[in-house]
Coordinates of C-alpha atoms in Angstrom, one line a residue:
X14 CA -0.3 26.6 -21.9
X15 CA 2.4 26.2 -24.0
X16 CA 6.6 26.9 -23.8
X17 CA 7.7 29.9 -23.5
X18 CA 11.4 31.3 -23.6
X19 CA 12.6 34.2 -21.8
X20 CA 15.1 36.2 -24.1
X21 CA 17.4 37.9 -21.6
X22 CA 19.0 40.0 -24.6
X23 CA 15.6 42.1 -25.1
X24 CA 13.9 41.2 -22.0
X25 CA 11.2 39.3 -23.9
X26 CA 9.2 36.2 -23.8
X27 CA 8.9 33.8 -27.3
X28 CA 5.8 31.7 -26.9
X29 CA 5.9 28.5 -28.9
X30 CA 2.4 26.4 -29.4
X31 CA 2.1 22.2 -30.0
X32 CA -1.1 23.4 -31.4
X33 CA -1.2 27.0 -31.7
X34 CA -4.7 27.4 -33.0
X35 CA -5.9 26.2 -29.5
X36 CA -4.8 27.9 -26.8
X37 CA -6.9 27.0 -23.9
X38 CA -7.4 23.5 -22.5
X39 CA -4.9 20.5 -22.5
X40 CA -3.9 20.5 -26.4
X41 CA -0.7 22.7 -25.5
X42 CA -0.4 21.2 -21.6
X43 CA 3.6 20.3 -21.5
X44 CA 4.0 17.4 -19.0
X45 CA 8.1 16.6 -19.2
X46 CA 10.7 17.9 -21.2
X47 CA 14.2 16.3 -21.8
X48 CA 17.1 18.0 -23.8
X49 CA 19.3 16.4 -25.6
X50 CA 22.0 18.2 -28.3
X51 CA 20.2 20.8 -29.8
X52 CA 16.7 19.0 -29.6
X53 CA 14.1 19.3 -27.0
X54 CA 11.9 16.4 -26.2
X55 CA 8.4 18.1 -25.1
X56 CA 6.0 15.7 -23.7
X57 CA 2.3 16.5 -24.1
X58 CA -1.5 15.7 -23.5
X59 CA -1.8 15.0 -27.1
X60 CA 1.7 13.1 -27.7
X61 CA 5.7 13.4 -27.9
X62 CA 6.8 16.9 -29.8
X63 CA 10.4 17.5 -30.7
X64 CA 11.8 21.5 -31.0
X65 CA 14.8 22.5 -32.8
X66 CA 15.9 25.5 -34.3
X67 CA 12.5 27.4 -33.3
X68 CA 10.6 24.6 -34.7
X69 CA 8.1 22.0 -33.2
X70 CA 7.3 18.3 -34.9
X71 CA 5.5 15.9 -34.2
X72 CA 6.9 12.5 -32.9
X73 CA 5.1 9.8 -35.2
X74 CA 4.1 6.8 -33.4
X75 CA 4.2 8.9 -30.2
X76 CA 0.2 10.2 -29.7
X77 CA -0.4 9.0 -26.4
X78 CA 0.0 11.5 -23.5
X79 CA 3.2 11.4 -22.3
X80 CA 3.9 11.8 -18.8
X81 CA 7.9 11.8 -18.9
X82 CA 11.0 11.8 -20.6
X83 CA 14.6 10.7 -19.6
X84 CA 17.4 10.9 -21.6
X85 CA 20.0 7.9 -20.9
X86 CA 23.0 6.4 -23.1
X87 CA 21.7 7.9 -26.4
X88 CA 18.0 6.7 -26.2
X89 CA 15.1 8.7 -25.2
X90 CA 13.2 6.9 -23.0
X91 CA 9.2 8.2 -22.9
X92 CA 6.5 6.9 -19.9
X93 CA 3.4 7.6 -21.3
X94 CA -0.3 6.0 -20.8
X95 CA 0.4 3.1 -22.5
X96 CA 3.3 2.7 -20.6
X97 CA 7.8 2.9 -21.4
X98 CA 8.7 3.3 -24.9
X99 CA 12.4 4.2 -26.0
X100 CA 13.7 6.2 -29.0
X101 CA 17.1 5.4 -30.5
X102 CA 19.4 8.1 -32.5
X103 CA 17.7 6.5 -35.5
X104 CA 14.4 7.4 -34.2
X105 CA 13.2 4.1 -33.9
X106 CA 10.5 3.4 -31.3
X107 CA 10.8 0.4 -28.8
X108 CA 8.0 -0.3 -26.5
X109 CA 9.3 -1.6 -23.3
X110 CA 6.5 -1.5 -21.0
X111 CA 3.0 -2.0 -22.2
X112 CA 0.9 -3.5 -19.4
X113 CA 0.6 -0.3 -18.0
X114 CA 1.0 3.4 -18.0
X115 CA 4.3 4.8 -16.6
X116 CA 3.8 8.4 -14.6
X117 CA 8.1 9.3 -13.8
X118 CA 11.1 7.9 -14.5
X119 CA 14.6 8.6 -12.3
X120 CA 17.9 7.5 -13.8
X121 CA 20.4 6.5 -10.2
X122 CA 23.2 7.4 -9.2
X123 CA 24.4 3.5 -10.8
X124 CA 23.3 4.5 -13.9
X125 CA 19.8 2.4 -13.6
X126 CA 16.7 3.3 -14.9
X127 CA 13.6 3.2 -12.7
X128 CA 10.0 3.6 -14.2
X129 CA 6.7 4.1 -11.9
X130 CA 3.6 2.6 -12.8
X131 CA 1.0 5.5 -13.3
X132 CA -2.0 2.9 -11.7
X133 CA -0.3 1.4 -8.6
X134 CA 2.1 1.2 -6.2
X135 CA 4.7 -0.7 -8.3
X136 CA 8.1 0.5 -9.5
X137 CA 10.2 -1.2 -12.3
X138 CA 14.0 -1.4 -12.8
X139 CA 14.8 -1.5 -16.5
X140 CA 17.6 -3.0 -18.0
X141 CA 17.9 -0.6 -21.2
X142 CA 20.3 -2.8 -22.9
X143 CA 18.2 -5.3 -23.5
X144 CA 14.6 -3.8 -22.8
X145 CA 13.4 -6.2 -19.5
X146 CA 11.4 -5.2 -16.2
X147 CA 12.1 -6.1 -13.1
X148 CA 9.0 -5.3 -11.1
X149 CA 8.7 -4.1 -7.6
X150 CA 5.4 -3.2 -5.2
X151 CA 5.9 -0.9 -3.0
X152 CA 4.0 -2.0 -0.1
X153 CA 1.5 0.5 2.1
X154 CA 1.3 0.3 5.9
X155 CA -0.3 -2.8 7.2
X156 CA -4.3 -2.4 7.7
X157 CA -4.0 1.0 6.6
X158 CA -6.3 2.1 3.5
X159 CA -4.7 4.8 1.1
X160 CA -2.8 5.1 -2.3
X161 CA 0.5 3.7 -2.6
X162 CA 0.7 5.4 -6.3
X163 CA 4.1 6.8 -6.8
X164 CA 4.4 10.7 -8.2
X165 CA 8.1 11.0 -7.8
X166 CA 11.4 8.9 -6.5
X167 CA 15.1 10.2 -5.9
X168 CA 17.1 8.2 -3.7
X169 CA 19.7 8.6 -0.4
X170 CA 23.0 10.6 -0.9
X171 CA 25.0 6.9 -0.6
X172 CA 22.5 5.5 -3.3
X173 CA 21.3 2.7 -0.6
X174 CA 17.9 3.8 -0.9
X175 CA 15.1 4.2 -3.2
X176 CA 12.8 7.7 -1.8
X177 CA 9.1 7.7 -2.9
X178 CA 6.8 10.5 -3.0
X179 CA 3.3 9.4 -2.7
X180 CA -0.2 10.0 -2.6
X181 CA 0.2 8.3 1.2
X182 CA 3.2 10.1 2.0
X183 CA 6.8 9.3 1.7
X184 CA 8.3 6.0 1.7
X185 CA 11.8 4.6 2.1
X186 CA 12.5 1.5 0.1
X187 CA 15.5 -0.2 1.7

């Protein structure tokens, strides 16, 4: 639980704590992380944490647990159980998506930013300029029972296709 940082000069490890008096259990348990400058975005059971210099904060406005971060075009984007939020330089938090929790984000090759719903099959393209959702299902295999919930996307090498990893497997949206 917790971040740690390997210090190659003296061969140590620096342990840093979102809540130090806990360690055991999911109060330290570090779901994403997203650099940006000199601050790291750390994204937690109990909420967004920001480290800089040595030092943690907490993200006001930011409790849920966060399940990924994305840095893209100066804005922080967060999916979290209540679903997409974004963070401008001026810290200001946007909710974007809030119909549903969002489990992974994946910026393309384009530039685009996709979300993944944490509680179906269904991806979303989000226009960060001006904050709307496109939403897509991605359909499971006809008469076949199973999961379609999305863990993880990349896409081809020519950017032609989206590449789901699954809970039923991997699928190829064309």
């Amino acid at each position: 639980n917790g971040l740690n940082h390997y210090d190659s000069t003296d061969d140590s490890f620096h342990r840093y704590f979102v809540n130090p008096g806990q360690r055991t259990g999911n109060s330290n348990e570090i779901n994403s992380l997203c650099l940006t400058g000199e601050t790291l975005f750390i994204g937690t059971y109990k909420g967004l944490y920001t480290m800089k210099d040595g030092r943690i904060s907490k993200v006001p406005g930011m409790e849920h647990r966060i399940y990924s971060t994305v840095e893209m075009n100066d804005t922080i984007f967060i999916g979290h159980t209540k679903g997409l939020s974004a963070i401008t330089r001026k810290t200001e938090i946007i909710p974007l998506i809030e119909d549903c929790g969002i489990n992974h984000m994946y910026v393309s090759k384009a530039g685009e930013l996709y979300a993944t719903y944490a509680d179906y099959g269904d991806f979303a393209r989000v226009d960060t300029g001006s904050g709307k959702t496109e939403r897509f299902h991605l359909m499971g295999e006809q008469g076949k029972t199973g999961q379609p919930l999305i863990r993880c996307m990349t896409e081809s090498t020519d950017g032609s296709s989206l590449i789901f990893g699954t809970y039923d497997g991997l699928r190829i949206y064309d």
